[in-house]
């Protein structure tokens, strides 16, 4: 009895509960528990419950989204994002699932770029190129974390101090990622970055989605809309050639709803280079919603809203079943897809692309919303 009491007390001490608004159906809240330790720092798991009783889980390891539990048309709730049963599983698993990726999401050709006549060299971790901020990028950092009190909705803020020359990038950078889980089942992500030296930046979230529920088959039947008249054409190492190609008449036309799998096997140079879709679309930015993803069986709909110039649509082409996720289910080929909002790959080497330079004294801010509903 005494032992049970002690254990309960320890568990209570591990869990800090912060309540938000209390009116409505449920009590919206955030709880925090210990998840593990890494690089000498404590890793936490945050559970955000909105008034609808839907759950978003986050961790400060990589400022990740690890769980998004939303209802289908009949009200049945299921987690629709990739993750692992334990922190150890996450450490062994795919490095990017749900993570905030920086300093530079996607690729920089040959790991080199020049700023004011100074050439910077980055670690090569993707064939001849540098990918996702290098092997020690922000996806692998243990961020500082705080539950933001007195907000309308459950909110958690992650901060990271990225030191000068971290993974080869100049400038001390202060990075903030704030996640808010609204009562309309919107994950609102607010990024804020400052630097003390001229540098480059491309920040994104790398969550994988499967609206059947993570681990339940592939995403080829999902219907996708991307409001983009052009996409960034790439070479066989997925580096932009410089061409912004019209989507019209190609397998890249998602301006009206199309199944992900409908044209993914076509004999088309860009599909071959990506082994499927692994391309940045140039967002038209004319309407509120930039992308929508609909899964007809469950009725789940996910809308993506971004203030960025592009979105990387990655159809999970490198997933091969070797990673095991929640409930022992393997992540099979194309069992999830990503819609990563941000800038174009390799922009530091393409002066005609929207700039990714951040100067001292400037503050980079950006917002991405993933909104879940049914239809
Ligand atoms: C991005 C890249 C892909 C792949 C994944 C991570 O989306 O464009 O090629 O590297 O990340 O596996």
mmCIF file of C-alpha atoms and ligand atoms in Angstrom:
data_model
loop_
_atom_site.group_PDB
_atom_site.id
_atom_site.type_symbol
_atom_site.label_atom_id
_atom_site.label_comp_id
_atom_site.label_asym_id
_atom_site.label_seq_id
_atom_site.Cartn_x
_atom_site.Cartn_y
_atom_site.Cartn_z
ATOM 1 C CA UNK A 1 0.000 0.000 0.000
ATOM 2 C CA UNK A 2 2.768 2.357 1.069
ATOM 3 C CA UNK A 3 4.703 1.448 -2.108
ATOM 4 C CA UNK A 4 1.669 2.278 -4.278
ATOM 5 C CA UNK A 5 1.318 5.599 -2.460
ATOM 6 C CA UNK A 6 5.010 6.383 -3.045
ATOM 7 C CA UNK A 7 4.749 5.489 -6.726
ATOM 8 C CA UNK A 8 1.656 7.668 -7.086
ATOM 9 C CA UNK A 9 3.488 10.572 -5.478
ATOM 10 C CA UNK A 10 6.454 10.121 -7.842
ATOM 11 C CA UNK A 11 4.139 10.000 -10.842
ATOM 12 C CA UNK A 12 2.354 13.135 -9.664
ATOM 13 C CA UNK A 13 5.687 14.925 -9.207
ATOM 14 C CA UNK A 14 6.656 13.970 -12.764
ATOM 15 C CA UNK A 15 3.462 15.449 -14.131
ATOM 16 C CA UNK A 16 2.769 19.145 -14.122
ATOM 17 C CA UNK A 17 -0.749 19.933 -15.149
ATOM 18 C CA UNK A 18 -1.687 23.285 -16.531
ATOM 19 C CA UNK A 19 -5.295 24.034 -17.213
ATOM 20 C CA UNK A 20 -6.495 26.431 -19.865
ATOM 21 C CA UNK A 21 -10.109 27.456 -20.394
ATOM 22 C CA UNK A 22 -12.653 25.350 -18.547
ATOM 23 C CA UNK A 23 -15.951 26.155 -20.206
ATOM 24 C CA UNK A 24 -17.385 23.990 -22.993
ATOM 25 C CA UNK A 25 -17.496 20.209 -23.263
ATOM 26 C CA UNK A 26 -14.113 19.263 -21.857
ATOM 27 C CA UNK A 27 -11.413 20.939 -19.911
ATOM 28 C CA UNK A 28 -8.700 22.030 -22.323
ATOM 29 C CA UNK A 29 -5.311 21.289 -20.817
ATOM 30 C CA UNK A 30 -1.655 20.489 -21.179
ATOM 31 C CA UNK A 31 0.150 17.822 -19.189
ATOM 32 C CA UNK A 32 3.884 17.232 -19.091
ATOM 33 C CA UNK A 33 5.655 14.001 -18.236
ATOM 34 C CA UNK A 34 9.186 12.720 -18.395
ATOM 35 C CA UNK A 35 9.901 10.859 -21.645
ATOM 36 C CA UNK A 36 13.652 10.195 -21.357
ATOM 37 C CA UNK A 37 17.025 11.901 -21.281
ATOM 38 C CA UNK A 38 19.287 12.748 -24.197
ATOM 39 C CA UNK A 39 22.550 14.671 -24.516
ATOM 40 C CA UNK A 40 22.387 15.237 -20.734
ATOM 41 C CA UNK A 41 19.004 16.968 -20.919
ATOM 42 C CA UNK A 42 15.560 15.871 -19.860
ATOM 43 C CA UNK A 43 13.131 15.023 -22.630
ATOM 44 C CA UNK A 44 9.430 15.572 -21.980
ATOM 45 C CA UNK A 45 6.214 14.446 -23.559
ATOM 46 C CA UNK A 46 3.471 17.074 -23.627
ATOM 47 C CA UNK A 47 -0.160 16.071 -24.049
ATOM 48 C CA UNK A 48 -2.436 18.871 -25.258
ATOM 49 C CA UNK A 49 -6.162 18.193 -25.032
ATOM 50 C CA UNK A 50 -8.591 20.654 -26.590
ATOM 51 C CA UNK A 51 -12.203 21.234 -25.570
ATOM 52 C CA UNK A 52 -13.356 18.673 -28.123
ATOM 53 C CA UNK A 53 -11.283 16.113 -26.219
ATOM 54 C CA UNK A 54 -8.880 15.646 -29.149
ATOM 55 C CA UNK A 55 -5.226 15.100 -28.370
ATOM 56 C CA UNK A 56 -1.962 16.458 -29.735
ATOM 57 C CA UNK A 57 1.318 15.171 -28.295
ATOM 58 C CA UNK A 58 4.638 16.964 -28.589
ATOM 59 C CA UNK A 59 8.168 16.416 -27.340
ATOM 60 C CA UNK A 60 11.076 18.807 -26.904
ATOM 61 C CA UNK A 61 13.387 16.261 -28.616
ATOM 62 C CA UNK A 62 13.470 17.927 -32.032
ATOM 63 C CA UNK A 63 10.407 20.041 -31.057
ATOM 64 C CA UNK A 64 8.369 17.180 -32.512
ATOM 65 C CA UNK A 65 4.737 16.399 -33.104
ATOM 66 C CA UNK A 66 4.367 12.762 -32.082
ATOM 67 C CA UNK A 67 0.605 12.137 -31.994
ATOM 68 C CA UNK A 68 -2.493 13.765 -33.534
ATOM 69 C CA UNK A 69 -5.717 12.083 -32.463
ATOM 70 C CA UNK A 70 -8.746 13.244 -34.437
ATOM 71 C CA UNK A 71 -12.162 11.717 -35.227
ATOM 72 C CA UNK A 72 -13.364 10.212 -38.473
ATOM 73 C CA UNK A 73 -16.816 10.815 -39.946
ATOM 74 C CA UNK A 74 -18.432 8.518 -37.364
ATOM 75 C CA UNK A 75 -16.544 10.069 -34.453
ATOM 76 C CA UNK A 76 -13.954 7.288 -34.132
ATOM 77 C CA UNK A 77 -10.666 8.791 -33.030
ATOM 78 C CA UNK A 78 -7.324 7.701 -34.386
ATOM 79 C CA UNK A 79 -3.771 8.994 -34.426
ATOM 80 C CA UNK A 80 -2.891 10.234 -37.928
ATOM 81 C CA UNK A 81 0.824 10.998 -37.603
ATOM 82 C CA UNK A 82 3.966 8.871 -37.377
ATOM 83 C CA UNK A 83 5.671 8.159 -34.071
ATOM 84 C CA UNK A 84 6.983 5.490 -31.727
ATOM 85 C CA UNK A 85 5.761 3.756 -28.569
ATOM 86 C CA UNK A 86 8.814 4.865 -26.569
ATOM 87 C CA UNK A 87 11.519 7.524 -26.587
ATOM 88 C CA UNK A 88 14.116 4.797 -27.219
ATOM 89 C CA UNK A 89 12.113 3.797 -30.301
ATOM 90 C CA UNK A 90 12.146 7.426 -31.458
ATOM 91 C CA UNK A 91 15.938 7.621 -31.040
ATOM 92 C CA UNK A 92 16.395 4.443 -33.098
ATOM 93 C CA UNK A 93 13.754 5.411 -35.657
ATOM 94 C CA UNK A 94 13.528 7.835 -38.547
ATOM 95 C CA UNK A 95 15.385 11.023 -37.643
ATOM 96 C CA UNK A 96 12.747 13.437 -38.952
ATOM 97 C CA UNK A 97 9.273 12.110 -38.031
ATOM 98 C CA UNK A 98 7.311 15.124 -36.762
ATOM 99 C CA UNK A 99 10.447 17.183 -36.127
ATOM 100 C CA UNK A 100 11.221 20.834 -36.664
ATOM 101 C CA UNK A 101 13.947 20.849 -39.285
ATOM 102 C CA UNK A 102 16.670 23.542 -39.527
ATOM 103 C CA UNK A 103 18.811 25.469 -40.117
ATOM 104 C CA UNK A 104 18.096 24.537 -43.659
ATOM 105 C CA UNK A 105 15.248 22.155 -44.397
ATOM 106 C CA UNK A 106 15.843 20.126 -47.579
ATOM 107 C CA UNK A 107 19.041 20.104 -49.601
ATOM 108 C CA UNK A 108 22.004 22.386 -50.189
ATOM 109 C CA UNK A 109 24.004 21.302 -53.222
ATOM 110 C CA UNK A 110 27.381 19.781 -52.428
ATOM 111 C CA UNK A 111 27.054 21.252 -48.908
ATOM 112 C CA UNK A 112 28.389 24.636 -49.994
ATOM 113 C CA UNK A 113 27.112 28.201 -50.139
ATOM 114 C CA UNK A 114 28.687 31.661 -50.123
ATOM 115 C CA UNK A 115 27.690 34.766 -48.178
ATOM 116 C CA UNK A 116 29.535 38.067 -48.688
ATOM 117 C CA UNK A 117 32.417 36.264 -50.365
ATOM 118 C CA UNK A 118 32.869 33.715 -47.566
ATOM 119 C CA UNK A 119 32.303 30.087 -48.531
ATOM 120 C CA UNK A 120 30.620 27.874 -45.913
ATOM 121 C CA UNK A 121 30.937 24.084 -45.928
ATOM 122 C CA UNK A 122 28.241 21.830 -44.484
ATOM 123 C CA UNK A 123 28.302 18.126 -43.643
ATOM 124 C CA UNK A 124 27.224 15.890 -46.551
ATOM 125 C CA UNK A 125 24.565 13.447 -45.381
ATOM 126 C CA UNK A 126 22.551 12.785 -48.542
ATOM 127 C CA UNK A 127 24.752 11.578 -51.380
ATOM 128 C CA UNK A 128 26.672 14.633 -52.610
ATOM 129 C CA UNK A 129 24.409 17.080 -50.716
ATOM 130 C CA UNK A 130 23.632 18.368 -47.246
ATOM 131 C CA UNK A 131 20.114 17.534 -46.054
ATOM 132 C CA UNK A 132 17.895 18.986 -43.310
ATOM 133 C CA UNK A 133 20.528 21.012 -41.444
ATOM 134 C CA UNK A 134 23.011 18.133 -41.270
ATOM 135 C CA UNK A 135 23.041 15.040 -39.036
ATOM 136 C CA UNK A 136 23.137 17.211 -35.900
ATOM 137 C CA UNK A 137 20.388 19.581 -37.061
ATOM 138 C CA UNK A 138 17.492 20.847 -34.968
ATOM 139 C CA UNK A 139 15.564 17.568 -35.305
ATOM 140 C CA UNK A 140 18.151 16.070 -32.946
ATOM 141 C CA UNK A 141 18.388 18.958 -30.453
ATOM 142 C CA UNK A 142 16.809 18.791 -27.017
ATOM 143 C CA UNK A 143 14.965 22.122 -27.014
ATOM 144 C CA UNK A 144 13.984 24.061 -23.892
ATOM 145 C CA UNK A 145 10.263 23.782 -23.302
ATOM 146 C CA UNK A 146 7.558 25.640 -21.459
ATOM 147 C CA UNK A 147 3.808 25.365 -21.188
ATOM 148 C CA UNK A 148 2.444 28.799 -22.057
ATOM 149 C CA UNK A 149 -0.101 29.774 -19.403
ATOM 150 C CA UNK A 150 -3.214 31.931 -19.698
ATOM 151 C CA UNK A 151 -3.768 31.262 -23.390
ATOM 152 C CA UNK A 152 -7.092 30.575 -25.078
ATOM 153 C CA UNK A 153 -5.936 27.142 -26.242
ATOM 154 C CA UNK A 154 -3.339 24.603 -25.062
ATOM 155 C CA UNK A 155 0.057 26.016 -26.033
ATOM 156 C CA UNK A 156 3.662 24.826 -25.704
ATOM 157 C CA UNK A 157 6.745 26.844 -26.607
ATOM 158 C CA UNK A 158 10.089 25.285 -27.568
ATOM 159 C CA UNK A 159 13.284 27.329 -27.781
ATOM 160 C CA UNK A 160 16.706 26.435 -29.097
ATOM 161 C CA UNK A 161 19.925 28.385 -29.074
ATOM 162 C CA UNK A 162 21.735 27.322 -32.223
ATOM 163 C CA UNK A 163 25.400 28.253 -31.717
ATOM 164 C CA UNK A 164 27.567 30.021 -34.301
ATOM 165 C CA UNK A 165 28.811 27.468 -36.883
ATOM 166 C CA UNK A 166 26.408 24.751 -35.702
ATOM 167 C CA UNK A 167 26.538 22.140 -38.490
ATOM 168 C CA UNK A 168 28.560 24.700 -40.500
ATOM 169 C CA UNK A 169 26.039 27.602 -40.450
ATOM 170 C CA UNK A 170 27.202 31.066 -39.343
ATOM 171 C CA UNK A 171 25.659 33.126 -36.531
ATOM 172 C CA UNK A 172 24.218 32.428 -33.114
ATOM 173 C CA UNK A 173 20.570 31.851 -33.832
ATOM 174 C CA UNK A 174 17.720 32.024 -31.353
ATOM 175 C CA UNK A 175 14.835 29.848 -32.502
ATOM 176 C CA UNK A 176 11.307 29.610 -31.118
ATOM 177 C CA UNK A 177 8.619 27.167 -32.160
ATOM 178 C CA UNK A 178 5.218 27.624 -30.525
ATOM 179 C CA UNK A 179 2.502 24.993 -30.968
ATOM 180 C CA UNK A 180 -1.136 25.855 -30.266
ATOM 181 C CA UNK A 181 -3.896 23.223 -30.413
ATOM 182 C CA UNK A 182 -7.163 25.024 -31.083
ATOM 183 C CA UNK A 183 -10.709 23.836 -30.419
ATOM 184 C CA UNK A 184 -11.179 23.617 -34.204
ATOM 185 C CA UNK A 185 -8.495 20.915 -34.295
ATOM 186 C CA UNK A 186 -5.910 23.246 -35.783
ATOM 187 C CA UNK A 187 -2.223 22.785 -35.027
ATOM 188 C CA UNK A 188 -0.929 26.333 -35.279
ATOM 189 C CA UNK A 189 2.863 26.493 -35.527
ATOM 190 C CA UNK A 190 4.561 29.854 -35.023
ATOM 191 C CA UNK A 191 8.274 30.123 -35.772
ATOM 192 C CA UNK A 192 10.522 33.023 -34.781
ATOM 193 C CA UNK A 193 14.272 33.278 -35.423
ATOM 194 C CA UNK A 194 16.952 35.918 -34.918
ATOM 195 C CA UNK A 195 20.688 35.830 -35.610
ATOM 196 C CA UNK A 196 23.785 37.830 -34.666
ATOM 197 C CA UNK A 197 25.509 37.243 -38.057
ATOM 198 C CA UNK A 198 24.254 37.089 -41.627
ATOM 199 C CA UNK A 199 23.093 33.521 -42.257
ATOM 200 C CA UNK A 200 20.574 31.388 -44.153
ATOM 201 C CA UNK A 201 17.420 29.774 -42.795
ATOM 202 C CA UNK A 202 14.700 27.393 -43.965
ATOM 203 C CA UNK A 203 12.585 26.032 -41.133
ATOM 204 C CA UNK A 204 9.782 23.493 -41.455
ATOM 205 C CA UNK A 205 7.917 20.730 -39.673
ATOM 206 C CA UNK A 206 8.463 17.219 -41.013
ATOM 207 C CA UNK A 207 5.319 15.414 -39.777
ATOM 208 C CA UNK A 208 4.119 12.407 -41.790
ATOM 209 C CA UNK A 209 0.368 12.008 -42.225
ATOM 210 C CA UNK A 210 -1.884 9.081 -42.978
ATOM 211 C CA UNK A 211 -5.543 9.993 -42.551
ATOM 212 C CA UNK A 212 -6.576 6.310 -42.322
ATOM 213 C CA UNK A 213 -4.574 6.355 -39.085
ATOM 214 C CA UNK A 214 -0.819 5.861 -38.819
ATOM 215 C CA UNK A 215 0.153 2.296 -39.692
ATOM 216 C CA UNK A 216 -3.084 1.579 -41.608
ATOM 217 C CA UNK A 217 -1.941 1.018 -45.186
ATOM 218 C CA UNK A 218 -0.639 3.578 -47.656
ATOM 219 C CA UNK A 219 -1.618 7.096 -48.695
ATOM 220 C CA UNK A 220 -2.083 6.452 -52.420
ATOM 221 C CA UNK A 221 -5.869 6.813 -52.143
ATOM 222 C CA UNK A 222 -5.666 10.204 -50.414
ATOM 223 C CA UNK A 223 -6.986 13.072 -52.551
ATOM 224 C CA UNK A 224 -4.637 16.007 -52.632
ATOM 225 C CA UNK A 225 -5.008 19.619 -53.663
ATOM 226 C CA UNK A 226 -1.992 21.936 -53.852
ATOM 227 C CA UNK A 227 -2.688 25.492 -54.930
ATOM 228 C CA UNK A 228 0.416 25.774 -57.072
ATOM 229 C CA UNK A 229 0.706 26.460 -60.796
ATOM 230 C CA UNK A 230 4.441 25.638 -60.791
ATOM 231 C CA UNK A 231 6.863 23.333 -59.044
ATOM 232 C CA UNK A 232 10.624 23.343 -58.551
ATOM 233 C CA UNK A 233 12.182 20.939 -61.085
ATOM 234 C CA UNK A 234 15.146 18.958 -59.744
ATOM 235 C CA UNK A 235 18.046 16.834 -60.974
ATOM 236 C CA UNK A 236 18.627 13.194 -60.043
ATOM 237 C CA UNK A 237 20.106 14.218 -56.640
ATOM 238 C CA UNK A 238 16.975 16.308 -55.936
ATOM 239 C CA UNK A 239 18.772 19.634 -56.326
ATOM 240 C CA UNK A 240 16.808 22.348 -58.192
ATOM 241 C CA UNK A 241 17.857 22.836 -61.804
ATOM 242 C CA UNK A 242 16.603 26.438 -61.626
ATOM 243 C CA UNK A 243 13.504 25.693 -63.689
ATOM 244 C CA UNK A 244 10.118 26.471 -62.142
ATOM 245 C CA UNK A 245 7.990 24.192 -64.276
ATOM 246 C CA UNK A 246 4.279 24.607 -65.021
ATOM 247 C CA UNK A 247 2.227 21.797 -63.447
ATOM 248 C CA UNK A 248 -0.406 21.910 -66.210
ATOM 249 C CA UNK A 249 -0.421 18.673 -68.209
ATOM 250 C CA UNK A 250 1.990 16.910 -65.814
ATOM 251 C CA UNK A 251 1.570 14.433 -62.909
ATOM 252 C CA UNK A 252 2.270 17.460 -60.685
ATOM 253 C CA UNK A 253 -1.056 19.148 -61.374
ATOM 254 C CA UNK A 254 -2.874 19.085 -58.032
ATOM 255 C CA UNK A 255 -4.734 22.347 -58.643
ATOM 256 C CA UNK A 256 -7.900 20.226 -58.605
ATOM 257 C CA UNK A 257 -8.278 17.114 -56.373
ATOM 258 C CA UNK A 258 -6.220 14.137 -57.544
ATOM 259 C CA UNK A 259 -5.377 10.852 -55.859
ATOM 260 C CA UNK A 260 -1.751 10.715 -54.737
ATOM 261 C CA UNK A 261 -1.354 7.327 -56.430
ATOM 262 C CA UNK A 262 -3.078 8.178 -59.715
ATOM 263 C CA UNK A 263 0.044 9.352 -61.598
ATOM 264 C CA UNK A 264 2.868 8.418 -59.213
ATOM 265 C CA UNK A 265 4.037 5.623 -61.523
ATOM 266 C CA UNK A 266 4.127 7.673 -64.713
ATOM 267 C CA UNK A 267 7.117 7.726 -67.005
ATOM 268 C CA UNK A 268 8.039 11.346 -66.308
ATOM 269 C CA UNK A 269 11.526 12.684 -65.569
ATOM 270 C CA UNK A 270 10.624 14.413 -62.297
ATOM 271 C CA UNK A 271 8.709 11.400 -60.945
ATOM 272 C CA UNK A 272 11.776 9.264 -61.732
ATOM 273 C CA UNK A 273 14.166 11.668 -59.988
ATOM 274 C CA UNK A 274 11.980 11.716 -56.868
ATOM 275 C CA UNK A 275 11.088 7.994 -56.985
ATOM 276 C CA UNK A 276 7.610 9.482 -56.636
ATOM 277 C CA UNK A 277 6.805 12.968 -55.353
ATOM 278 C CA UNK A 278 9.620 14.684 -53.475
ATOM 279 C CA UNK A 279 9.289 18.223 -54.801
ATOM 280 C CA UNK A 280 8.642 21.772 -53.734
ATOM 281 C CA UNK A 281 5.507 23.344 -55.147
ATOM 282 C CA UNK A 282 5.512 27.124 -55.674
ATOM 283 C CA UNK A 283 2.464 28.224 -53.709
ATOM 284 C CA UNK A 284 0.103 30.616 -55.498
ATOM 285 C CA UNK A 285 -0.699 32.213 -52.087
ATOM 286 C CA UNK A 286 -3.988 33.493 -53.499
ATOM 287 C CA UNK A 287 -6.400 31.664 -51.199
ATOM 288 C CA UNK A 288 -6.422 30.997 -47.455
ATOM 289 C CA UNK A 289 -5.896 27.241 -47.778
ATOM 290 C CA UNK A 290 -2.758 26.171 -49.690
ATOM 291 C CA UNK A 291 -3.176 22.390 -49.595
ATOM 292 C CA UNK A 292 -5.907 19.981 -48.650
ATOM 293 C CA UNK A 293 -5.672 16.271 -48.131
ATOM 294 C CA UNK A 294 -8.833 14.154 -48.040
ATOM 295 C CA UNK A 295 -9.192 10.474 -47.247
ATOM 296 C CA UNK A 296 -12.591 9.292 -48.523
ATOM 297 C CA UNK A 297 -13.056 6.183 -46.313
ATOM 298 C CA UNK A 298 -12.731 7.922 -42.940
ATOM 299 C CA UNK A 299 -13.851 11.306 -44.272
ATOM 300 C CA UNK A 300 -10.870 12.967 -42.594
ATOM 301 C CA UNK A 301 -9.693 16.198 -44.179
ATOM 302 C CA UNK A 302 -6.465 18.033 -43.438
ATOM 303 C CA UNK A 303 -5.944 21.582 -44.680
ATOM 304 C CA UNK A 304 -2.579 23.327 -44.722
ATOM 305 C CA UNK A 305 -2.250 27.088 -44.462
ATOM 306 C CA UNK A 306 1.134 28.713 -44.881
ATOM 307 C CA UNK A 307 2.699 32.142 -45.366
ATOM 308 C CA UNK A 308 5.764 30.608 -47.030
ATOM 309 C CA UNK A 309 6.600 30.556 -50.768
ATOM 310 C CA UNK A 310 6.646 26.768 -51.054
ATOM 311 C CA UNK A 311 5.540 23.388 -49.807
ATOM 312 C CA UNK A 312 7.563 20.197 -50.172
ATOM 313 C CA UNK A 313 5.255 17.296 -51.030
ATOM 314 C CA UNK A 314 7.070 14.081 -50.130
ATOM 315 C CA UNK A 315 5.133 10.856 -50.758
ATOM 316 C CA UNK A 316 7.125 8.655 -48.364
ATOM 317 C CA UNK A 317 9.149 7.062 -51.164
ATOM 318 C CA UNK A 318 12.051 6.069 -48.915
ATOM 319 C CA UNK A 319 9.886 4.308 -46.323
ATOM 320 C CA UNK A 320 10.530 0.580 -46.677
ATOM 321 C CA UNK A 321 8.925 -1.133 -43.694
ATOM 322 C CA UNK A 322 12.148 -1.366 -41.693
ATOM 323 C CA UNK A 323 11.044 1.176 -39.067
ATOM 324 C CA UNK A 324 8.450 0.028 -36.552
ATOM 325 C CA UNK A 325 6.026 2.570 -35.117
ATOM 326 C CA UNK A 326 3.092 2.700 -32.721
ATOM 327 C CA UNK A 327 1.635 -0.672 -31.838
ATOM 328 C CA UNK A 328 4.433 -2.559 -33.623
ATOM 329 C CA UNK A 329 3.186 -1.463 -37.051
ATOM 330 C CA UNK A 330 5.885 -1.003 -39.721
ATOM 331 C CA UNK A 331 6.063 2.150 -41.819
ATOM 332 C CA UNK A 332 5.655 0.558 -45.221
ATOM 333 C CA UNK A 333 6.448 2.170 -48.576
ATOM 334 C CA UNK A 334 4.342 5.326 -49.015
ATOM 335 C CA UNK A 335 2.430 4.756 -45.772
ATOM 336 C CA UNK A 336 2.652 8.467 -44.974
ATOM 337 C CA UNK A 337 3.184 11.756 -46.735
ATOM 338 C CA UNK A 338 4.624 15.115 -45.753
ATOM 339 C CA UNK A 339 3.561 18.631 -46.664
ATOM 340 C CA UNK A 340 6.527 20.653 -45.442
ATOM 341 C CA UNK A 341 5.959 24.388 -45.701
ATOM 342 C CA UNK A 342 8.965 26.612 -46.354
ATOM 343 C CA UNK A 343 11.392 27.921 -48.932
ATOM 344 C CA UNK A 344 12.781 26.166 -51.996
ATOM 345 C CA UNK A 345 15.693 23.710 -51.701
ATOM 346 C CA UNK A 346 19.205 25.076 -52.291
ATOM 347 C CA UNK A 347 18.030 28.712 -52.364
ATOM 348 C CA UNK A 348 21.403 30.021 -51.099
ATOM 349 C CA UNK A 349 22.819 28.895 -54.477
ATOM 350 C CA UNK A 350 19.899 30.264 -56.530
ATOM 351 C CA UNK A 351 19.853 34.079 -56.274
ATOM 352 C CA UNK A 352 16.624 34.204 -58.326
ATOM 353 C CA UNK A 353 14.685 32.119 -55.726
ATOM 354 C CA UNK A 354 12.991 33.927 -52.801
ATOM 355 C CA UNK A 355 15.764 34.797 -50.384
ATOM 356 C CA UNK A 356 16.532 32.670 -47.323
ATOM 357 C CA UNK A 357 19.071 35.136 -45.917
ATOM 358 C CA UNK A 358 18.528 36.395 -42.384
ATOM 359 C CA UNK A 359 20.467 39.447 -41.205
ATOM 360 C CA UNK A 360 21.269 40.582 -37.669
ATOM 361 C CA UNK A 361 18.560 42.925 -36.399
ATOM 362 C CA UNK A 362 15.859 41.180 -38.467
ATOM 363 C CA UNK A 363 13.289 38.818 -36.989
ATOM 364 C CA UNK A 364 12.060 35.938 -39.106
ATOM 365 C CA UNK A 365 8.478 34.963 -38.271
ATOM 366 C CA UNK A 366 6.284 32.431 -39.995
ATOM 367 C CA UNK A 367 3.064 30.543 -39.349
ATOM 368 C CA UNK A 368 1.823 27.167 -40.562
ATOM 369 C CA UNK A 369 -1.576 25.676 -39.722
ATOM 370 C CA UNK A 370 -2.583 22.021 -40.092
ATOM 371 C CA UNK A 371 -6.389 21.958 -39.682
ATOM 372 C CA UNK A 372 -8.289 18.680 -39.230
ATOM 373 C CA UNK A 373 -11.986 18.108 -39.894
ATOM 374 C CA UNK A 374 -14.290 15.634 -41.661
ATOM 375 C CA UNK A 375 -16.420 15.878 -44.758
HETATM 376 C C1 LIG B 1 12.451 15.283 -47.256
HETATM 377 C C2 LIG B 1 13.279 14.994 -48.443
HETATM 378 C C3 LIG B 1 13.184 13.551 -48.783
HETATM 379 C C4 LIG B 1 13.609 12.704 -47.608
HETATM 380 C C5 LIG B 1 12.800 13.074 -46.403
HETATM 381 C C6 LIG B 1 13.307 12.402 -45.168
HETATM 382 O O1 LIG B 1 11.154 15.390 -47.514
HETATM 383 O O2 LIG B 1 12.947 15.806 -49.541
HETATM 384 O O3 LIG B 1 13.976 13.259 -49.884
HETATM 385 O O4 LIG B 1 14.966 12.930 -47.358
HETATM 386 O O5 LIG B 1 12.824 14.454 -46.186
HETATM 387 O O6 LIG B 1 13.405 11.044 -45.287
#
